[in-house]
mmCIF file of C-alpha atoms in Angstrom:
data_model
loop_
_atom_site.group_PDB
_atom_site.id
_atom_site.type_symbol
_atom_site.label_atom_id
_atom_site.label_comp_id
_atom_site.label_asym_id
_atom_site.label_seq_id
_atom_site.Cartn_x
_atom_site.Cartn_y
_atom_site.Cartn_z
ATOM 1 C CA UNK A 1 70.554 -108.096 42.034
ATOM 2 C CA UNK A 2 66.782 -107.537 43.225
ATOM 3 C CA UNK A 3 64.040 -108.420 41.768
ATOM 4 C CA UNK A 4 62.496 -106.530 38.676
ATOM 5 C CA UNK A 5 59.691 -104.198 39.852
ATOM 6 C CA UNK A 6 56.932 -106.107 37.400
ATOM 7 C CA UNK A 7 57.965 -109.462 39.366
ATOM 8 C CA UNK A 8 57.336 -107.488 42.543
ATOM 9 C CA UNK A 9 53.776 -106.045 41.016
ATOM 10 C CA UNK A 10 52.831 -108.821 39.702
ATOM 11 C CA UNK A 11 53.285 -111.131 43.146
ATOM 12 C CA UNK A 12 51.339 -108.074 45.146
ATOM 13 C CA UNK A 13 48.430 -108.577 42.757
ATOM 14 C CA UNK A 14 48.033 -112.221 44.180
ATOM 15 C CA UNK A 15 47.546 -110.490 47.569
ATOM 16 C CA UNK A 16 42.995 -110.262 47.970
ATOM 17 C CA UNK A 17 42.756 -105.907 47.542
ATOM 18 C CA UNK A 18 41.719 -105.384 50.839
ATOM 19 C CA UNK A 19 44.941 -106.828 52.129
ATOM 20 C CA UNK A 20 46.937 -105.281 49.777
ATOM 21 C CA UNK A 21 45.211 -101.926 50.261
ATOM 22 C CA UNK A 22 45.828 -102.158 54.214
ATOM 23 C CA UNK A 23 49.296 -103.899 54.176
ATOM 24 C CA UNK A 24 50.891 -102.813 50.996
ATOM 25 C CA UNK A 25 52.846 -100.258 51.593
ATOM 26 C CA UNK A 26 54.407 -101.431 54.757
ATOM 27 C CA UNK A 27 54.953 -104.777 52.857
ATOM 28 C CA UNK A 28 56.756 -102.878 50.034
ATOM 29 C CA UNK A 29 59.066 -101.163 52.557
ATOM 30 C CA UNK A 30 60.423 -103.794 54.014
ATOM 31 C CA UNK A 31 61.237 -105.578 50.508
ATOM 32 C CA UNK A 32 62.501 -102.147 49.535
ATOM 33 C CA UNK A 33 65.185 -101.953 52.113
ATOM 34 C CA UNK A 34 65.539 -106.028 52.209
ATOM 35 C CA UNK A 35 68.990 -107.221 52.936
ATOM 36 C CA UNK A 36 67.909 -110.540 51.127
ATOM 37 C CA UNK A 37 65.667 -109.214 48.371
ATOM 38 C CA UNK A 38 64.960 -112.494 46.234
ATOM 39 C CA UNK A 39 64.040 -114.586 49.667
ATOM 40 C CA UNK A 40 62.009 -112.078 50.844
ATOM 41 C CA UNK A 41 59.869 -111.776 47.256
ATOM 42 C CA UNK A 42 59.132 -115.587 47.967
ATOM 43 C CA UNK A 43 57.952 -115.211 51.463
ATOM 44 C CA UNK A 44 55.911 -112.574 50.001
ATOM 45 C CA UNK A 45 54.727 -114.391 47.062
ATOM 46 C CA UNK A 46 53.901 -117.646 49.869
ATOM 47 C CA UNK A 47 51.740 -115.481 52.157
ATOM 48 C CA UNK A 48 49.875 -113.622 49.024
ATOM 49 C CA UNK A 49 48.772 -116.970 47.883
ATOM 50 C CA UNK A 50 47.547 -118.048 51.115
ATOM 51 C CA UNK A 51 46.013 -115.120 52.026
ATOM 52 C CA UNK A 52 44.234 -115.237 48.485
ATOM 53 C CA UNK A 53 43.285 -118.800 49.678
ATOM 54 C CA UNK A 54 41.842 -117.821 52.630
ATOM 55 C CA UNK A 55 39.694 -115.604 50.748
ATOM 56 C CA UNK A 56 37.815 -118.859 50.282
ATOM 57 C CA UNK A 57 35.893 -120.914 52.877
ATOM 58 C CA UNK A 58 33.801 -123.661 52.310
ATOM 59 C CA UNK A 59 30.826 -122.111 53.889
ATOM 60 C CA UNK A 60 30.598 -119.276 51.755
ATOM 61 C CA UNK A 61 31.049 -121.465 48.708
ATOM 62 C CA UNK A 62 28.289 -123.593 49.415
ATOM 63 C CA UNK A 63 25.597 -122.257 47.672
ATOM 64 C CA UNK A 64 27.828 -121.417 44.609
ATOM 65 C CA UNK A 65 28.798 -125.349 44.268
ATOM 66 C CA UNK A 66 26.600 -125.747 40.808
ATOM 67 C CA UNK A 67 28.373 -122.970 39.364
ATOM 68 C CA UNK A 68 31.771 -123.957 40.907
ATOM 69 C CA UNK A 69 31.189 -127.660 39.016
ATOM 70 C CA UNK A 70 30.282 -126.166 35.598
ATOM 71 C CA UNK A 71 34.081 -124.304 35.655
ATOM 72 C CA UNK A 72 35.373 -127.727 36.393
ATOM 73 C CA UNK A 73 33.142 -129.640 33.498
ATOM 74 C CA UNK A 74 34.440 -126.959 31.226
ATOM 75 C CA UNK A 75 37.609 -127.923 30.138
ATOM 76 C CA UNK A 76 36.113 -131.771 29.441
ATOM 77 C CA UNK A 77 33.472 -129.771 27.027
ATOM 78 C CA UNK A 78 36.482 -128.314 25.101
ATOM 79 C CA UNK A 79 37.871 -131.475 24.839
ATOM 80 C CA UNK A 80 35.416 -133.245 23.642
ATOM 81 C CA UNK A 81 34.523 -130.395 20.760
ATOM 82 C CA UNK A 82 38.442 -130.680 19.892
ATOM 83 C CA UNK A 83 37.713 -134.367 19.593
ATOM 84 C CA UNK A 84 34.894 -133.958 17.374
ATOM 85 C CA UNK A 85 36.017 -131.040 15.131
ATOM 86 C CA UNK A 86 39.552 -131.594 14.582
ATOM 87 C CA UNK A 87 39.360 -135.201 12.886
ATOM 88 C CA UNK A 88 36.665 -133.686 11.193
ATOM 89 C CA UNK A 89 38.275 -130.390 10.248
ATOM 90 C CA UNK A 90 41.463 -132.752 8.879
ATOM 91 C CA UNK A 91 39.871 -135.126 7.094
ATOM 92 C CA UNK A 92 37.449 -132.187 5.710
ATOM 93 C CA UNK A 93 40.970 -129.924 4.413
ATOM 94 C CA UNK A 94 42.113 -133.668 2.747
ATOM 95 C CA UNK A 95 38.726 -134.333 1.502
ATOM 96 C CA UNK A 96 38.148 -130.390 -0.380
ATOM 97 C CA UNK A 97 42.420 -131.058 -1.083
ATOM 98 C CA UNK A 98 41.681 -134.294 -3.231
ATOM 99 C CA UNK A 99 38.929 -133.038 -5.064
ATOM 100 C CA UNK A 100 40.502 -129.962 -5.944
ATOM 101 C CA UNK A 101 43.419 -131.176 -6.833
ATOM 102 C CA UNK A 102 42.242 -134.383 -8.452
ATOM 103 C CA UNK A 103 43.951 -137.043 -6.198
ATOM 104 C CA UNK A 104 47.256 -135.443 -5.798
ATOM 105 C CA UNK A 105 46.339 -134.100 -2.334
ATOM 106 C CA UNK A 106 45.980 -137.399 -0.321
ATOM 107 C CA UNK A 107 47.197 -139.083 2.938
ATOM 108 C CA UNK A 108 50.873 -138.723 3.471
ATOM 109 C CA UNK A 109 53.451 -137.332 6.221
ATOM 110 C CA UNK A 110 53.712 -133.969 5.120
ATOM 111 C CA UNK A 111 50.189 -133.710 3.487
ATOM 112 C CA UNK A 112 48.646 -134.846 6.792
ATOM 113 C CA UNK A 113 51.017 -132.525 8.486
ATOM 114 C CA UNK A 114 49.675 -129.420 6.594
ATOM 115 C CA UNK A 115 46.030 -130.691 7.126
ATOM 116 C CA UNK A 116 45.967 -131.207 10.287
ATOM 117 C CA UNK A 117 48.311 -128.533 11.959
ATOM 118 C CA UNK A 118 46.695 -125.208 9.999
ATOM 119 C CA UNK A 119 43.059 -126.555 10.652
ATOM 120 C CA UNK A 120 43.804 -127.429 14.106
ATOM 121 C CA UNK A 121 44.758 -123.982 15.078
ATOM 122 C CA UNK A 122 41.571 -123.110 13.114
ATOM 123 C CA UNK A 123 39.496 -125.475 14.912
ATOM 124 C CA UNK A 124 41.318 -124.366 18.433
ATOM 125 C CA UNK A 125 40.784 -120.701 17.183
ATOM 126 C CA UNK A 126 37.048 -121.522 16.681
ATOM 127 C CA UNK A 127 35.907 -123.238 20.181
ATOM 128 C CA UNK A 128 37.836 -120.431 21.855
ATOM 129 C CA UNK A 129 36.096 -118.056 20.280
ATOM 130 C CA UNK A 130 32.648 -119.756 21.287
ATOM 131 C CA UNK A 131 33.699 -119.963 24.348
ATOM 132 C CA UNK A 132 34.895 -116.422 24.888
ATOM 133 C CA UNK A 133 31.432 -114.887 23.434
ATOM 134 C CA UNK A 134 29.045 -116.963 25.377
ATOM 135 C CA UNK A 135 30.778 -116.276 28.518
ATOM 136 C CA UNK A 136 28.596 -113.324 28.960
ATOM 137 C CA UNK A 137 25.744 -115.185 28.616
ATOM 138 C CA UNK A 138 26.477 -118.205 30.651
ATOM 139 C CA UNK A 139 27.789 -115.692 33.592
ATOM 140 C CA UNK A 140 24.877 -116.285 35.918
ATOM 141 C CA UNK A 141 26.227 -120.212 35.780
ATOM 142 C CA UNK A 142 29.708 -119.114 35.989
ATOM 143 C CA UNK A 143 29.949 -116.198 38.992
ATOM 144 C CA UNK A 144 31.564 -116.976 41.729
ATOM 145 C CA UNK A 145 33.201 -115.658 44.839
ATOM 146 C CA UNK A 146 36.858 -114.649 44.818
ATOM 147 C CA UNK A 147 36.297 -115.339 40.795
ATOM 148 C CA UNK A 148 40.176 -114.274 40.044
ATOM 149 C CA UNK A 149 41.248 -117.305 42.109
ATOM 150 C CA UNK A 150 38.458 -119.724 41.566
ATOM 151 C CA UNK A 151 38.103 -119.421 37.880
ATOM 152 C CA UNK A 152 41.416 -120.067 36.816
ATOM 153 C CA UNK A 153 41.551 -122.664 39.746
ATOM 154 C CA UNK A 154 38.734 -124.798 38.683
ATOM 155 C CA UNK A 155 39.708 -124.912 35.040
ATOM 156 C CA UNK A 156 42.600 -125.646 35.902
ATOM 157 C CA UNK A 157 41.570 -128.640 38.194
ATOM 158 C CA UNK A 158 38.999 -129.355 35.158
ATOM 159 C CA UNK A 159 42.293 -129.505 32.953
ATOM 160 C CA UNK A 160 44.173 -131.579 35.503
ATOM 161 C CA UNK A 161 41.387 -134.283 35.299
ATOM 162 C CA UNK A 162 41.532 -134.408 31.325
ATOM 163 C CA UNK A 163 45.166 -134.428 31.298
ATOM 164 C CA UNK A 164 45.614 -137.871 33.840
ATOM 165 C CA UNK A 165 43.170 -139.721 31.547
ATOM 166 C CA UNK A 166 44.554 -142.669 30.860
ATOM 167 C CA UNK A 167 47.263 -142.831 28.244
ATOM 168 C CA UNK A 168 45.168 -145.556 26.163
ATOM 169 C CA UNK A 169 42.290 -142.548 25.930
ATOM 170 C CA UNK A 170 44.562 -140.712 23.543
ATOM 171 C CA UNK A 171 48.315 -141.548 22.924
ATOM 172 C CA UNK A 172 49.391 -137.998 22.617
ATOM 173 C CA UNK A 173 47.519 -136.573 25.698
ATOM 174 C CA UNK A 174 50.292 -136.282 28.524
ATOM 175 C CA UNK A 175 51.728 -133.390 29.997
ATOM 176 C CA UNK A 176 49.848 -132.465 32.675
ATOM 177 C CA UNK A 177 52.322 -130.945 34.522
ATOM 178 C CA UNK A 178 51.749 -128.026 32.226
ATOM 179 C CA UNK A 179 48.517 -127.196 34.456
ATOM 180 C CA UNK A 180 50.223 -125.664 37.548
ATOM 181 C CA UNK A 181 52.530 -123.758 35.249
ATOM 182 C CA UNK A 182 49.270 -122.078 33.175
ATOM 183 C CA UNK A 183 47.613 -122.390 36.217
ATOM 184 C CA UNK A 184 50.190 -119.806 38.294
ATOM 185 C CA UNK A 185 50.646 -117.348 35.623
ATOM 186 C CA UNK A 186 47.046 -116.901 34.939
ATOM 187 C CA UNK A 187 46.487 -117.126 38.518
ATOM 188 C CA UNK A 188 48.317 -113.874 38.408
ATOM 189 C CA UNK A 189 47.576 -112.467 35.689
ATOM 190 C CA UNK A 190 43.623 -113.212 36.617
ATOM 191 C CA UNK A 191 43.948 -110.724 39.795
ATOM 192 C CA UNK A 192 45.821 -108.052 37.721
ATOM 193 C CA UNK A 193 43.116 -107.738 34.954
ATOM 194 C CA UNK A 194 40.126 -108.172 37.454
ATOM 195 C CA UNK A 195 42.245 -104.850 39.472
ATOM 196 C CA UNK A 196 42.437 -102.903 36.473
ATOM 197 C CA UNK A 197 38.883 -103.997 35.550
ATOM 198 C CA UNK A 198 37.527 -102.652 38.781
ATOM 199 C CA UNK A 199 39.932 -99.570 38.087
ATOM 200 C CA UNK A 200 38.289 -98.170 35.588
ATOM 201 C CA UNK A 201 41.122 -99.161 33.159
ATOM 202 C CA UNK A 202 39.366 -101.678 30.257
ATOM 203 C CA UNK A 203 41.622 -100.684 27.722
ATOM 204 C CA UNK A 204 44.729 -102.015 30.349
ATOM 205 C CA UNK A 205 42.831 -104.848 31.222
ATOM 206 C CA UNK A 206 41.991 -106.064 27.200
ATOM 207 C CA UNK A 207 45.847 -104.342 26.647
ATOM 208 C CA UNK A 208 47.045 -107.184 29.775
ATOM 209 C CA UNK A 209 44.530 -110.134 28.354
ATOM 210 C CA UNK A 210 46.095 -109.417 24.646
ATOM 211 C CA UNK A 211 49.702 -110.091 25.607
ATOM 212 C CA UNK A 212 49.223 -112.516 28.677
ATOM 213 C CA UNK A 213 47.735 -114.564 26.392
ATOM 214 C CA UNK A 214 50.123 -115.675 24.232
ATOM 215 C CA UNK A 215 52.524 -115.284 26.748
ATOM 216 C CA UNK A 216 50.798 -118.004 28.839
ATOM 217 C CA UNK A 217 50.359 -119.702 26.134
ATOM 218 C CA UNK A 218 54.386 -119.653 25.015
ATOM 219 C CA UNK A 219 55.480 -120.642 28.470
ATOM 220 C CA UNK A 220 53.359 -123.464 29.028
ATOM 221 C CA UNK A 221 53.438 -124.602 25.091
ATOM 222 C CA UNK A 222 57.222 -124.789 25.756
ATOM 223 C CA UNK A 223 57.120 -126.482 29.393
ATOM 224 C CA UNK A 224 54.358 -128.606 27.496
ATOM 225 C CA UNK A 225 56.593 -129.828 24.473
ATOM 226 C CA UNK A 226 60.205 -130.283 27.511
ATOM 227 C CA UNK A 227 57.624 -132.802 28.974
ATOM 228 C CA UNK A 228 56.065 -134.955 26.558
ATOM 229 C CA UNK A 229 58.408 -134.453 23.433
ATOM 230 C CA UNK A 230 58.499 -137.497 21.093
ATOM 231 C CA UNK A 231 57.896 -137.757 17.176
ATOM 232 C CA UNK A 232 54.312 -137.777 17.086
ATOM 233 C CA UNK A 233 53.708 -134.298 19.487
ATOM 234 C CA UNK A 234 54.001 -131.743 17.139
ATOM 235 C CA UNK A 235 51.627 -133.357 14.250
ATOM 236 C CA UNK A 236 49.216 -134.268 17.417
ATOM 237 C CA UNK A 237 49.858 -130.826 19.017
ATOM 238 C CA UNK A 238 46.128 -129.833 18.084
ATOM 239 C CA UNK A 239 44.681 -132.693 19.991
ATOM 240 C CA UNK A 240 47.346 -132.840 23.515
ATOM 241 C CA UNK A 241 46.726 -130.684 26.301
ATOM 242 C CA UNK A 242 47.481 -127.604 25.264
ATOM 243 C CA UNK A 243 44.591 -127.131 22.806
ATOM 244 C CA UNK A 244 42.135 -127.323 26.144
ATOM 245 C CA UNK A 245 44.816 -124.446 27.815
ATOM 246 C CA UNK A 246 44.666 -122.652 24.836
ATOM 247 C CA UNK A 247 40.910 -122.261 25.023
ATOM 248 C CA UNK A 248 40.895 -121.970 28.705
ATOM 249 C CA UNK A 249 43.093 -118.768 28.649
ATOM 250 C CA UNK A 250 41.110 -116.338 27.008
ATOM 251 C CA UNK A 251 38.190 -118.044 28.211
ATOM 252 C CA UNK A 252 39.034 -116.966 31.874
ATOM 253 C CA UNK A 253 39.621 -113.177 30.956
ATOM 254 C CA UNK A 254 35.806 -113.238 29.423
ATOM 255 C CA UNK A 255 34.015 -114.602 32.240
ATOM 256 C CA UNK A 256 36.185 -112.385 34.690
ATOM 257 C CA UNK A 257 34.932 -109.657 32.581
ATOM 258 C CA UNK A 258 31.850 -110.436 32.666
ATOM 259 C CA UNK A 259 31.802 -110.742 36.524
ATOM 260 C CA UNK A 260 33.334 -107.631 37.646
ATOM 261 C CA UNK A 261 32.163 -105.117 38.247
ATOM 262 C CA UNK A 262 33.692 -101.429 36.114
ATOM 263 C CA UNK A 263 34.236 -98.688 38.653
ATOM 264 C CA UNK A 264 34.448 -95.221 36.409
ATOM 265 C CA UNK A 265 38.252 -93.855 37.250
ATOM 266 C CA UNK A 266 36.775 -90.553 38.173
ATOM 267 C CA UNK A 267 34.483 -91.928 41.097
ATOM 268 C CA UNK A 268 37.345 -93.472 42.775
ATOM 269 C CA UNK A 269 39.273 -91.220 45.671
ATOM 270 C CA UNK A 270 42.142 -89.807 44.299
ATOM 271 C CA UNK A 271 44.546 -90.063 47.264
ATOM 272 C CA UNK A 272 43.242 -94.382 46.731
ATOM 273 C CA UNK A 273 46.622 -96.708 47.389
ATOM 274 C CA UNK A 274 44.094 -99.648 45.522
ATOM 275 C CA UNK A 275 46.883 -100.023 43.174
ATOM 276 C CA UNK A 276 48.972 -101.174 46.057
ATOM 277 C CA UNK A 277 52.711 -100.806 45.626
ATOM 278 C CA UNK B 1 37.217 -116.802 77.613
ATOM 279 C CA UNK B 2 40.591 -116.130 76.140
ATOM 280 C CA UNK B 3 41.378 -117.259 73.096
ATOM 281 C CA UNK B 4 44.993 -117.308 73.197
ATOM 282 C CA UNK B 5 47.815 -117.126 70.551
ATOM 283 C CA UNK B 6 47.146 -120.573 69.145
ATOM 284 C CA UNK B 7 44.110 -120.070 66.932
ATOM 285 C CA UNK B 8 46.437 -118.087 64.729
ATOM 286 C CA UNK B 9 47.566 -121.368 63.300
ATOM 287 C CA UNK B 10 50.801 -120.855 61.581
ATOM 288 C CA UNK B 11 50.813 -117.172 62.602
ATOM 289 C CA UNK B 12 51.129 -117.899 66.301
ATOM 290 C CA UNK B 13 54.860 -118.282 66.682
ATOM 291 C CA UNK B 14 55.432 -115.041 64.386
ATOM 292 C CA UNK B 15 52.751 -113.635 66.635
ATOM 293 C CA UNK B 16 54.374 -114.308 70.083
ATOM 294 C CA UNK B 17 57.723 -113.119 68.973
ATOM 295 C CA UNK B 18 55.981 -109.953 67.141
ATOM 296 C CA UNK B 19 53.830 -109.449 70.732
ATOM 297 C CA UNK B 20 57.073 -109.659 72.507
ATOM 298 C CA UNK B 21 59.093 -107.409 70.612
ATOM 299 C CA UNK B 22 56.099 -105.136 70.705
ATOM 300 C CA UNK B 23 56.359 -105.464 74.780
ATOM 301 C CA UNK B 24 59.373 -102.791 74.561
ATOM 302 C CA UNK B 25 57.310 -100.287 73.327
ATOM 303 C CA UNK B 26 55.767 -99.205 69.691
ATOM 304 C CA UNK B 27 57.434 -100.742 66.651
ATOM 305 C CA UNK B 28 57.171 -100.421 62.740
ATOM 306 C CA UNK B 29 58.040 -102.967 60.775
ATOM 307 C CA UNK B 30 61.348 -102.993 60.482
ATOM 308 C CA UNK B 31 61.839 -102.485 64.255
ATOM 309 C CA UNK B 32 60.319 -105.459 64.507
ATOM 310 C CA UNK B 33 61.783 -107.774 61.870
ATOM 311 C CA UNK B 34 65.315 -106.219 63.334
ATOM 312 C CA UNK B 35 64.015 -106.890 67.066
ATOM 313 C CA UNK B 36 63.345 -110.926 66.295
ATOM 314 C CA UNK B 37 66.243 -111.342 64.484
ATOM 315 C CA UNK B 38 68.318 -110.477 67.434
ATOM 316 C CA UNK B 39 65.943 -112.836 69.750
ATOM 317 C CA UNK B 40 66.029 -115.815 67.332
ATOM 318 C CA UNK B 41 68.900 -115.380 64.634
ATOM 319 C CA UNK B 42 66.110 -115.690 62.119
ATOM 320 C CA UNK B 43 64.842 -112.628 60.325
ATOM 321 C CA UNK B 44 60.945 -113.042 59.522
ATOM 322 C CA UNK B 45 59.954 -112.038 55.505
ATOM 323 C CA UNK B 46 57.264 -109.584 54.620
ATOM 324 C CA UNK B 47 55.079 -111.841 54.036
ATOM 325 C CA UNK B 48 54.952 -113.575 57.002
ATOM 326 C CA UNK B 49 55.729 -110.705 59.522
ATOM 327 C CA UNK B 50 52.521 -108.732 57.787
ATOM 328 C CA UNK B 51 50.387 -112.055 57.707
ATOM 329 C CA UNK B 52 51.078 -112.025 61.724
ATOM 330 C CA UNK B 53 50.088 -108.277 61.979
ATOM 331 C CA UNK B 54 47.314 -108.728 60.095
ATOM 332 C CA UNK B 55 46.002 -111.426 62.421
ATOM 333 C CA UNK B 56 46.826 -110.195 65.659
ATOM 334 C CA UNK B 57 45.128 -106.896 64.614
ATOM 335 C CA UNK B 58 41.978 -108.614 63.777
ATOM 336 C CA UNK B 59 42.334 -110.362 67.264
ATOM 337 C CA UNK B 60 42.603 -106.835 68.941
ATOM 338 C CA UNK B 61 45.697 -107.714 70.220
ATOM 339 C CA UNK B 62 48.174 -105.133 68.555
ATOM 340 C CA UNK B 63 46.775 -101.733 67.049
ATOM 341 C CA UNK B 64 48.136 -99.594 64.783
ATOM 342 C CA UNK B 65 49.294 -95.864 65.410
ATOM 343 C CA UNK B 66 49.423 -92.892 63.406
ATOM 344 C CA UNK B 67 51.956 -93.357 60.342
ATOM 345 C CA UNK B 68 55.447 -92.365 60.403
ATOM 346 C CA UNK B 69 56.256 -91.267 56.618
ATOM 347 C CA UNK B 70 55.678 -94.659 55.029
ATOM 348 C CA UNK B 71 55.995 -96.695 58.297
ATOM 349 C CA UNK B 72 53.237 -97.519 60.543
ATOM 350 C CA UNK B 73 53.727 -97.942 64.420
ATOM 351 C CA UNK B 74 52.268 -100.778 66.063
ATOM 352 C CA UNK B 75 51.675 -101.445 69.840
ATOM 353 C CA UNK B 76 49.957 -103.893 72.288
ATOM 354 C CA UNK B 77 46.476 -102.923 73.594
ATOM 355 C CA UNK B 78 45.840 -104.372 77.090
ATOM 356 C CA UNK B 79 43.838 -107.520 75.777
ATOM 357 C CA UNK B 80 47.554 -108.446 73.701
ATOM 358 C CA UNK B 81 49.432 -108.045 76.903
ATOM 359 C CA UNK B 82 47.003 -110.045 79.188
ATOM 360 C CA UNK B 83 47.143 -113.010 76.123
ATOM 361 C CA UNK B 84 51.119 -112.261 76.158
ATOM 362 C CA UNK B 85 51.600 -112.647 79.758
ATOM 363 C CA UNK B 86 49.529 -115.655 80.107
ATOM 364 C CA UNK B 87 51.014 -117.314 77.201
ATOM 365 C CA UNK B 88 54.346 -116.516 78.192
ATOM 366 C CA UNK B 89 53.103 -118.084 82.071
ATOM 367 C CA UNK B 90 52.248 -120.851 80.286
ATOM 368 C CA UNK B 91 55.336 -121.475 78.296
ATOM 369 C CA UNK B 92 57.697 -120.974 81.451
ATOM 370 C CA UNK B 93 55.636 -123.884 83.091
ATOM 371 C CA UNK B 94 56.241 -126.225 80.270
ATOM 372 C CA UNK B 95 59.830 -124.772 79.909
ATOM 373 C CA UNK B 96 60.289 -125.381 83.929
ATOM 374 C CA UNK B 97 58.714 -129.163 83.588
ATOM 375 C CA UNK B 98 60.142 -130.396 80.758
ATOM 376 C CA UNK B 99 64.245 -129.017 81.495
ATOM 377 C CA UNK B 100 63.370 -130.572 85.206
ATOM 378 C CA UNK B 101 62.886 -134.174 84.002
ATOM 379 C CA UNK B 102 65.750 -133.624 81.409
ATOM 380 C CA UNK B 103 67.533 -133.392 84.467
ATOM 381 C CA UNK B 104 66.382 -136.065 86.486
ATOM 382 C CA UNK B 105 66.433 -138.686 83.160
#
């Protein structure tokens, strides 16, 4: 069996555009006519991260290091707005719940349960969509070079830090193993929207952010829960990990929006390979 | 001064064996990847094999010739066979040293 050709399109999109532009085709070839198809994807996949890597030198980063620590701090400035507004968005619902209801709606397993899980999502809902719409205006903080790797890459480090707290910080807070897994498949789904971005193609770019999204989002929710499963996780869900991810996600596509910049599809040449294979 | 094959880092053994494969004559690709398979029983990937290229092309050492349908040519300017031959040179002298006290230990 070889491998599906979105798996192969979506590991050349890791590849920086000028390689893939130059190398490409030759590189699609040879997997083309491989004799050991599935190997070869992972050499491929290998060298298209570390070529992306390369992309980035210290030197050239340098000047960019304020910006570079303000993607890292990010994540911990979720956090601590999920900290603040989700006890306060729970004990709000239970609040408006007894007063309405005269008493009957009060503290109890599945009371707490319906307080805390529907405004958490709220809540989550809410900072992401802070986030998302003052990307724009906090882009001049936030641009960087090689911003389809390094955004997603300092978040994710950001994330990393908030997820090893220590345990005593907040009970339910484990799982960080979940970061590599968002951090890969936004990794390439990061260089795929800033492509079609470039492009010309918006409405595929916002069409790719809509369902990579929750996509991510499943994938690592479900790697997430495998990892750190015990009673308390799904009433805490709104407060783990995952709530910073969750904001992080779409939070990424704005700011690589807002840093790249649209090429009209007519001005490009129209023998261009930049789609690469 | 020459540089030599070892500033490739990683690259520089799938470098010599793509500069010596290339020593035959102009290659694609899969000339090559077929070419150090039979020298080392060890086909490279993609991935690596075009990471080499990439490299050596940026070194001047290889350049590329005018496609063939979807395959591209490569061959060894004269700066990639000087580094070859020297390299090479320099191998046989270790090769030649080190078998010599095998022998004699």
């Amino acid at each position: 069996m070889r491998p599906p050709a979105w798996l192969v399109r979506a590991t050349f999109a890791v590849y920086p555009e000028d390689v893939r532009d130059r190398y490409g085709v030759e590189i699609a070839d040879l997997l083309d006519g491989s004799p050991r198809p599935w190997r070869d994807l992972g050499d491929v996949a290998w060298n298209a991260v570390l070529e992306r890597v390369g992309t980035v030198r210290y030197g050239r980063l340098r000047p960019y290091r304020r910006q570079m620590l303000a993607l890292v701090t990010f994540p911990a400035v979720f956090w601590v707005a999920l900290l603040i507004l989700l006890p306060t968005v729970a004990f709000g619902t239970l609040a408006v719940g007894g007063l309405v209801t005269r008493g009957r709606f009060g503290l109890g397993p599945d009371v707490s349960f319906a307080a805390f899980i529907p405004g958490g999502l709220v809540t989550i809902g809410f900072v992401a969509f802070v986030a998302t719409q003052n990307a724009r205006r906090w882009v001049d903080s936030l641009d960087v070079p090689a911003p389809a790797f390094l955004v997603p890459t300092l978040l994710g480090l950001g994330c990393l830090g908030v997820g090893i707290l220590p345990p005593t910080v907040l009970p339910y807070f484990g799982g960080w193993a979940t970061v590599p897994c968002w951090w890969l498949m936004v990794l390439v789904l990061s260089a795929r929207y800033r492509t079609l971005i470039r492009h010309g193609r918006t409405g595929a770019a916002r069409g790719l952010a809509v369902v990579g999204t929750p996509a991510v989002l499943a994938v690592t929710a479900t790697v997430h829960l495998t990892t750190t499963l015990f009673p308390g996780e799904m009433l805490f869900w709104p407060m783990s990990l995952m709530s910073v991810l969750v904001v992080c996600t779409p939070f990424t596509f704005a700011i690589l929006s807002a840093v790249t910049p649209e090429c009209p599809r007519s001005a490009r040449p129209p023998a261009s390979r930049a789609d690469g294979p | 001064m020459m540089a030599g094959l070892s500033q490739l880092g990683r690259f520089s053994e799938p470098g010599l064996l793509i500069m010596v494969a290339l020593a035959g004559g102009p290659k694609h690709g899969y000339a090559m990847q077929d070419d150090i398979a039979a020298m080392t029983d060890e086909r490279p990937g993609p991935g690596t094999l075009y990471g080499a290229i990439r490299r050596l092309e940026e070194q001047a050492y290889i350049e590329a010739l005018a496609e063939e349908g979807r395959r591209k040519p490569y061959r060894l300017t004269d700066l990639g066979r000087t580094v070859l031959a020297a390299e090479l040179q320099r191998m046989r002298a270790v090769s030649r040293t080190g078998l010599r006290r095998l022998a004699t230990s």
